[in-house]
CSV table of C-alpha atoms in Angstrom, one decimal:
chain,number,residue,atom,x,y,z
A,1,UNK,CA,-68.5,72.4,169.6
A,2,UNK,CA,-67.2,69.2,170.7
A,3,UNK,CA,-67.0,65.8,167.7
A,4,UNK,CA,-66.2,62.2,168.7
A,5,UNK,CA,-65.7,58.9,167.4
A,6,UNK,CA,-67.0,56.1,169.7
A,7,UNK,CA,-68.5,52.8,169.5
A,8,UNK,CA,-72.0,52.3,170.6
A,9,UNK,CA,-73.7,48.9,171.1
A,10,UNK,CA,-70.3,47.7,169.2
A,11,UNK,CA,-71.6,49.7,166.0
A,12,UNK,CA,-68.7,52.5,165.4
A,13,UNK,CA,-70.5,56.0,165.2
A,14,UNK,CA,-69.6,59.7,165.1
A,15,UNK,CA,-71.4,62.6,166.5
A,16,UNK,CA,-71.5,65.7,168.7
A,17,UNK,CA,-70.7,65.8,172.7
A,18,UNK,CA,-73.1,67.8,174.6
A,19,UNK,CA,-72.7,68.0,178.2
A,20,UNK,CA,-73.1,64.3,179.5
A,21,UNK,CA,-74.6,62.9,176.0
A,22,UNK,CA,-73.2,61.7,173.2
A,23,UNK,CA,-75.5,62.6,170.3
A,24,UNK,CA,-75.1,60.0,167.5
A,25,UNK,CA,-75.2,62.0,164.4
A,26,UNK,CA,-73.7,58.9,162.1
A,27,UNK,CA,-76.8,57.0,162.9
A,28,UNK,CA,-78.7,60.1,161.9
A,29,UNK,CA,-76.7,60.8,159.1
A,30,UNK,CA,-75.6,57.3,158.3
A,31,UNK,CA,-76.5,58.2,154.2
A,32,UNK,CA,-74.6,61.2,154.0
A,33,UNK,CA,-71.0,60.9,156.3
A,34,UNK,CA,-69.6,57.3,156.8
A,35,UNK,CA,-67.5,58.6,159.7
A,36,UNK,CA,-65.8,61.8,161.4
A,37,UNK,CA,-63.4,62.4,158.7
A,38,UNK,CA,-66.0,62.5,155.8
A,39,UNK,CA,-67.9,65.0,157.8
A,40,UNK,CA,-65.0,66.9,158.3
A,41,UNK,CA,-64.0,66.1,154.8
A,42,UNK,CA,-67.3,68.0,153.4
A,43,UNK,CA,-66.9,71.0,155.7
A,44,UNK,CA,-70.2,70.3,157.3
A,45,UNK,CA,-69.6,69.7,161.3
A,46,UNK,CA,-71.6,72.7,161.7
A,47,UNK,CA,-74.6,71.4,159.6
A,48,UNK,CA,-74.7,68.4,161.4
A,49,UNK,CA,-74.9,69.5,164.6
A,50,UNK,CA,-78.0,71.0,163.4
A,51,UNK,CA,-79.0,67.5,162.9
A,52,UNK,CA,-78.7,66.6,166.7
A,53,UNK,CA,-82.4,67.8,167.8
A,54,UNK,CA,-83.4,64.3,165.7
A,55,UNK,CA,-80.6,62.0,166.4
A,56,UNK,CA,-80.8,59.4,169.7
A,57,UNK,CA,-78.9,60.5,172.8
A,58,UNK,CA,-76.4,57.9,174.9
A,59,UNK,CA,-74.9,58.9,178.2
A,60,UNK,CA,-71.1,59.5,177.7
A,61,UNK,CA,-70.9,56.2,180.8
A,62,UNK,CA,-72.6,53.5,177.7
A,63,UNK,CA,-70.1,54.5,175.1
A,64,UNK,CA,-66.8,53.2,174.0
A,65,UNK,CA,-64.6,56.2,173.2
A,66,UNK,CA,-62.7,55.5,169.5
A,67,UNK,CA,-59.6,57.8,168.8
A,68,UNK,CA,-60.8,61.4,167.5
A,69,UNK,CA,-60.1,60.2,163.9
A,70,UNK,CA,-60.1,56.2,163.8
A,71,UNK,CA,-58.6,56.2,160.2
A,72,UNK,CA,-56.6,59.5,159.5
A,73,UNK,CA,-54.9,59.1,156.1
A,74,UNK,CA,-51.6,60.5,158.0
A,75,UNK,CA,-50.5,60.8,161.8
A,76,UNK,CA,-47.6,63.8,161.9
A,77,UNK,CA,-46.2,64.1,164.8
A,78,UNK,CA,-43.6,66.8,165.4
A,79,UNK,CA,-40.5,66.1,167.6
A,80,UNK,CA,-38.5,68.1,170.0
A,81,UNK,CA,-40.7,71.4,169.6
A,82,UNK,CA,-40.7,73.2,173.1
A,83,UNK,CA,-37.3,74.2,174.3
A,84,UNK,CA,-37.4,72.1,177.7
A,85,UNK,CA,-37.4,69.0,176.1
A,86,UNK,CA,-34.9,69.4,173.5
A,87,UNK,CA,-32.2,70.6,176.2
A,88,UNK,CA,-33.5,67.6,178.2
A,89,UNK,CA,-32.2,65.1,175.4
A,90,UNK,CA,-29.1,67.3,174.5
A,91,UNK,CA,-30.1,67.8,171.3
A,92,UNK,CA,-29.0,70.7,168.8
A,93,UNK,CA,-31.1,73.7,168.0
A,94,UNK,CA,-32.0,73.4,164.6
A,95,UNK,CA,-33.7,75.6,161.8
A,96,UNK,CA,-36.7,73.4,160.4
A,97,UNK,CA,-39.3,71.3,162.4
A,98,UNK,CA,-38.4,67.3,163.1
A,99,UNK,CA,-41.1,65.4,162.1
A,100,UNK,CA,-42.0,61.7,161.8
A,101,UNK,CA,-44.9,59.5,161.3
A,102,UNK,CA,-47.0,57.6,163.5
A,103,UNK,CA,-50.2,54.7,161.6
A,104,UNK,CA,-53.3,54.6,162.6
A,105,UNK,CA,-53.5,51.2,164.6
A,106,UNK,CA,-51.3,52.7,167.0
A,107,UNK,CA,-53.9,55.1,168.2
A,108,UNK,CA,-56.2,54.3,171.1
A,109,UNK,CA,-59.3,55.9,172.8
A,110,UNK,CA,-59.9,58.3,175.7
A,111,UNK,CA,-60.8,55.4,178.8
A,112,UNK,CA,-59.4,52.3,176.7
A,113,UNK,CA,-55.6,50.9,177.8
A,114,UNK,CA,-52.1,52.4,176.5
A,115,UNK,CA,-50.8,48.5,175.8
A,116,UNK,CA,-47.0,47.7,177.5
A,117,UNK,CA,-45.8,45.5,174.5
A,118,UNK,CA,-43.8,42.4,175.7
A,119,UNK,CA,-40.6,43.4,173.8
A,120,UNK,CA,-39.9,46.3,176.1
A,121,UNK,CA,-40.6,47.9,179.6
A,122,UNK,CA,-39.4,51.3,178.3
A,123,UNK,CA,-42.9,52.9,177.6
A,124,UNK,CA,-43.0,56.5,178.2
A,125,UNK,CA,-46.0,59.6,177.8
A,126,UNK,CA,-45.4,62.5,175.6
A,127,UNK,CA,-48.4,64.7,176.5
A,128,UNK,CA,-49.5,66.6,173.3
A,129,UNK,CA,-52.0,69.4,171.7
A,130,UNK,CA,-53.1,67.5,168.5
A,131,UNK,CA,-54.4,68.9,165.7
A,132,UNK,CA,-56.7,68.1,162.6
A,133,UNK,CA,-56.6,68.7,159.3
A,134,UNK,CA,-60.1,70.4,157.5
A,135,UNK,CA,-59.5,71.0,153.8
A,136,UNK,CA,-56.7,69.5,151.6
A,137,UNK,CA,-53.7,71.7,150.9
A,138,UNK,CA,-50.2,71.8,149.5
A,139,UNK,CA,-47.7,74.9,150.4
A,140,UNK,CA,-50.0,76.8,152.7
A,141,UNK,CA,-48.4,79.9,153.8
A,142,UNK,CA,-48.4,81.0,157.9
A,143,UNK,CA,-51.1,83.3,157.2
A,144,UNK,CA,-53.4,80.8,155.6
A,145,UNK,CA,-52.5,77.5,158.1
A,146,UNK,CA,-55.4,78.2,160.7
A,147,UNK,CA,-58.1,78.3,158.2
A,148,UNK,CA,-57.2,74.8,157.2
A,149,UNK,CA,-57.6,73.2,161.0
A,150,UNK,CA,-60.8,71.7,161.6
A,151,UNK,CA,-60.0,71.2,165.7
A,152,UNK,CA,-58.0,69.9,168.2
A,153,UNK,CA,-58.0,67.2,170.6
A,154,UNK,CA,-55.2,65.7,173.4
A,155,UNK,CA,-52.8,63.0,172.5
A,156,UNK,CA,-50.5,61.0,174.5
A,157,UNK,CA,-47.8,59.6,171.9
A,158,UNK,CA,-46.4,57.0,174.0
A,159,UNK,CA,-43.3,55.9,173.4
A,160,UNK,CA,-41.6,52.5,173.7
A,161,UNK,CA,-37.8,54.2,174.2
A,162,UNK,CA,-35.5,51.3,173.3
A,163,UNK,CA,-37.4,50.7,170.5
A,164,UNK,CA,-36.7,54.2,169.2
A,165,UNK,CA,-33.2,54.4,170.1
A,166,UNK,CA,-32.2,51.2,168.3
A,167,UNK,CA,-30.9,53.6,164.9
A,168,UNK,CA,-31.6,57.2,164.6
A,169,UNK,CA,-35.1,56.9,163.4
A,170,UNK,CA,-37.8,57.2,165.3
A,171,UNK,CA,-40.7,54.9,163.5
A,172,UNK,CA,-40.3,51.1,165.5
A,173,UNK,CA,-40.6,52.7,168.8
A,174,UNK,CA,-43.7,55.6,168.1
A,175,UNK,CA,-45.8,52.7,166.3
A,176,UNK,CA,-46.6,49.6,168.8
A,177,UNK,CA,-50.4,49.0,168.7
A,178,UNK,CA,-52.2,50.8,171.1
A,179,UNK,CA,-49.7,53.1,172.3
A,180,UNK,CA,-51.0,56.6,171.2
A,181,UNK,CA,-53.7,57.6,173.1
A,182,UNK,CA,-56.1,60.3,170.9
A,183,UNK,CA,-59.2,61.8,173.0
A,184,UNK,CA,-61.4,62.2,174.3
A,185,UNK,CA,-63.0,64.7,171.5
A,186,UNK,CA,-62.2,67.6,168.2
A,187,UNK,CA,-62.6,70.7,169.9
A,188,UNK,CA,-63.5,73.2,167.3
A,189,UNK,CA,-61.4,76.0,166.8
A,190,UNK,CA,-64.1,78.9,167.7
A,191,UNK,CA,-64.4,77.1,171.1
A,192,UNK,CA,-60.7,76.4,171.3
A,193,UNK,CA,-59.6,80.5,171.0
A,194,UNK,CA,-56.4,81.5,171.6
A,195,UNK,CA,-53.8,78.7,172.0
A,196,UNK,CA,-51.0,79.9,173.5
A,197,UNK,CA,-51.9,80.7,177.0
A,198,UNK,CA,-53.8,76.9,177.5
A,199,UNK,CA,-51.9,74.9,179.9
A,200,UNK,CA,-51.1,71.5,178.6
A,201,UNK,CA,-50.3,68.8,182.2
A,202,UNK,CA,-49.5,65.2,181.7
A,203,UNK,CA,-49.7,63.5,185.5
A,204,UNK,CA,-49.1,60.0,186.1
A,205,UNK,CA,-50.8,58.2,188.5
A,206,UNK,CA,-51.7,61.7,189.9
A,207,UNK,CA,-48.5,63.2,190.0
A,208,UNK,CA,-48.0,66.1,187.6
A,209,UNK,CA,-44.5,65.0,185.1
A,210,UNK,CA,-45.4,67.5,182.5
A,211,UNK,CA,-46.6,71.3,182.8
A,212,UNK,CA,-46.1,74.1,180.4
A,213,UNK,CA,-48.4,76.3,177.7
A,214,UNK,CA,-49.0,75.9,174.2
A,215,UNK,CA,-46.9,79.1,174.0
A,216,UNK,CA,-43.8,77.3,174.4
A,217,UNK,CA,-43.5,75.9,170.9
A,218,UNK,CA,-40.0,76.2,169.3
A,219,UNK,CA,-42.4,76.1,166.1
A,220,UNK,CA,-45.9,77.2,166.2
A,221,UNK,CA,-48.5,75.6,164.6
A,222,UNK,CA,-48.6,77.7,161.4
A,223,UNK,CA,-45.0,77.2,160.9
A,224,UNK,CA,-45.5,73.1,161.0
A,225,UNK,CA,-48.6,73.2,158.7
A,226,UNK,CA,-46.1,75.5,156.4
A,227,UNK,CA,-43.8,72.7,157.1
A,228,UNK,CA,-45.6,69.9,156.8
A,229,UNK,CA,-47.8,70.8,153.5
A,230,UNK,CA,-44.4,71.4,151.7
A,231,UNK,CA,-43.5,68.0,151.6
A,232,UNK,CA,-47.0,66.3,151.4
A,233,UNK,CA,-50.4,67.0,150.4
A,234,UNK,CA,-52.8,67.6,153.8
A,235,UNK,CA,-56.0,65.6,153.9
A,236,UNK,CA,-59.1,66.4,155.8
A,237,UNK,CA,-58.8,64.4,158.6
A,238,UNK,CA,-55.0,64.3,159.0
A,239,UNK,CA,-53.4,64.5,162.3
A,240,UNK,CA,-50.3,66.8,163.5
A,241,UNK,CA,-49.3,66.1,166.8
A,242,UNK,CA,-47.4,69.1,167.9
A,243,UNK,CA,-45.0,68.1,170.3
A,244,UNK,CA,-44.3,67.2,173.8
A,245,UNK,CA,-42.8,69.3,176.9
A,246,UNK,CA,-40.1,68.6,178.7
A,247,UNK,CA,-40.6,66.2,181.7
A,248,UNK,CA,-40.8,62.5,180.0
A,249,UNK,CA,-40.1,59.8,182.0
A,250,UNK,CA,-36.4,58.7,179.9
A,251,UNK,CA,-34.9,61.8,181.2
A,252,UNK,CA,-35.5,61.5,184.8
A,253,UNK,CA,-32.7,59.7,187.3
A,254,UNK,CA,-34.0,57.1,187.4
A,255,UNK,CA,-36.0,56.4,184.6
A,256,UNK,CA,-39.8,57.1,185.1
A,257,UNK,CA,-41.4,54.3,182.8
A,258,UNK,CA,-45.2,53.6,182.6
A,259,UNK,CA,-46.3,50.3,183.9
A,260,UNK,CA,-49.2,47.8,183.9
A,261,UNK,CA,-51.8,49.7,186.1
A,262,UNK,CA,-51.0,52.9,186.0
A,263,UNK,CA,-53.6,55.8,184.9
A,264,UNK,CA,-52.0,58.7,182.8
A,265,UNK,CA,-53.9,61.7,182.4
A,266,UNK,CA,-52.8,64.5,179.2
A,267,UNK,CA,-55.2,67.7,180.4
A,268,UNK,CA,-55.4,70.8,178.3
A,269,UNK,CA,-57.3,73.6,179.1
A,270,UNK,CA,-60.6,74.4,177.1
A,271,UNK,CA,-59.6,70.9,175.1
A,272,UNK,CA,-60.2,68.5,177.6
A,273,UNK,CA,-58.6,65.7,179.6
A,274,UNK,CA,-57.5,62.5,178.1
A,275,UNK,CA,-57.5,59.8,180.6
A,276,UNK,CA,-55.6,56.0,180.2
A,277,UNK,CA,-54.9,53.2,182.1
A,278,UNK,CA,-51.6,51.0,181.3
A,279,UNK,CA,-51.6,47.2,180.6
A,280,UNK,CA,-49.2,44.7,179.8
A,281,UNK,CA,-49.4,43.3,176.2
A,282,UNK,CA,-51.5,39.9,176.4
């Protein structure tokens, strides 16, 4: 099953994608689940889908897509984690995953613009597999990680490179409003299957910059649920994103930075395609 977060008649609203409909289940369920993540939050995506026979339809064309999860309580996003990329920025193998954190009003819907900010012309795509968080946990083992992921979804964590680069931290330059583009849809994980073999392709403007598969991981996903749950308690509703390829535009002679105008494109097979158009900050 596919989830969404959209806007609809500018009322924001949740519900379940079925072919070229978007069924509103949080107008249908408006007394029971405020949103996606208190749906998710209850364990009961699967009992409101049985909801959509009575809930009104909208073609996909008169919504306005949201980000997957509008107001996670944590955006995790893991750095450096396929082996192209990390010899692409010369950096050192290392033992544990690198993770830092992205907030929520940086995120931006499937279709809506990946904003330029004014301070910078160094914005870049990270095409990503992101996913969500189902049931809260602390220390969950390997074995246990993938009963606690409620879906996935594409992400584009666009990155405004001078920004990160001022110190050694990443946080000013992952966090401009509007940068991280999260869509179109959750993918649950019965539809998802097997992960590694998927092909994850950023293009830009039509022109592929990023192609490998999900198996090419330094750490896999239980390992950076493991990781991540050590350190902090997971919330339904919480978003890892899981790294990017190799291919982004700072390590390419000459740079390959995303401009006002350009459409950017993060596909993933049997997760969907995540499409976004580049402005300039107003």
């Amino acid at each position: 099953m596919k989830f969404a977060s959209f806007e609809i008649n500018g009322a924001s609203s949740w519900g379940l994608i079925d072919g070229n409909d978007a069924v509103d289940l949080g107008a249908a369920l408006r007394d029971r689940f405020a949103d996606l993540k208190s749906a998710i939050a209850a364990d009961a995506l699967t009992e409101a889908a049985k909801s959509a026979g009575k809930a009104a339809r909208h073609p996909l064309a008169k919504i306005t897509w949201l980000p997957v999860i509008p107001n996670p309580d944590k955006i995790l996003c893991i750095g450096l984690n396929y082996e192209n990329h990390r010899k692409e920025t010369g950096r050192d193998e290392v033992a544990n995953p690198t993770v830092f954190g992205r907030f929520a009003n940086s995120q931006t819907g499937h279709l809506s613009s990946i904003v330029r900010p004014k301070v910078s012309t160094d914005l870049d795509y990270e095409g990503e597999l992101a996913l969500v968080i189902g049931k809260p946990g602390r220390y969950i083992s390997r074995k246990d990680a993938w009963g606690y992921i409620a879906g996935y979804a594409c992400y584009n964590e666009g990155s405004v490179r001078d920004y990160q680069r001022h110190t050694h931290q990443f946080t000013p330059g992952k966090n401009f409003p509007n940068t991280g583009a999260f869509g179109p849809w959750l993918v649950t994980p019965d539809e998802a299957g097997d992960l590694g073999p998927l092909r994850l392709q950023t293009r830009l403007n039509g022109e592929v910059v990023q192609d490998t598969t999900i198996s090419q991981m330094i750490f896999d996903i239980p390992r950076q649920i493991e990781y991540c749950s050590a350190f902090t308690r997971l919330e339904p509703g919480d978003v890892i994103v899981t790294g990017t390829p190799g291919g982004v535009g700072s390590r390419r002679t000459p740079p390959l930075w995303m401009k006002a105008g350009d459409v950017v494109e993060v596909e993933i097979d049997r997760i969907g395609l995540l499409r976004n158009n580049v402005a300039d900050e107003a």
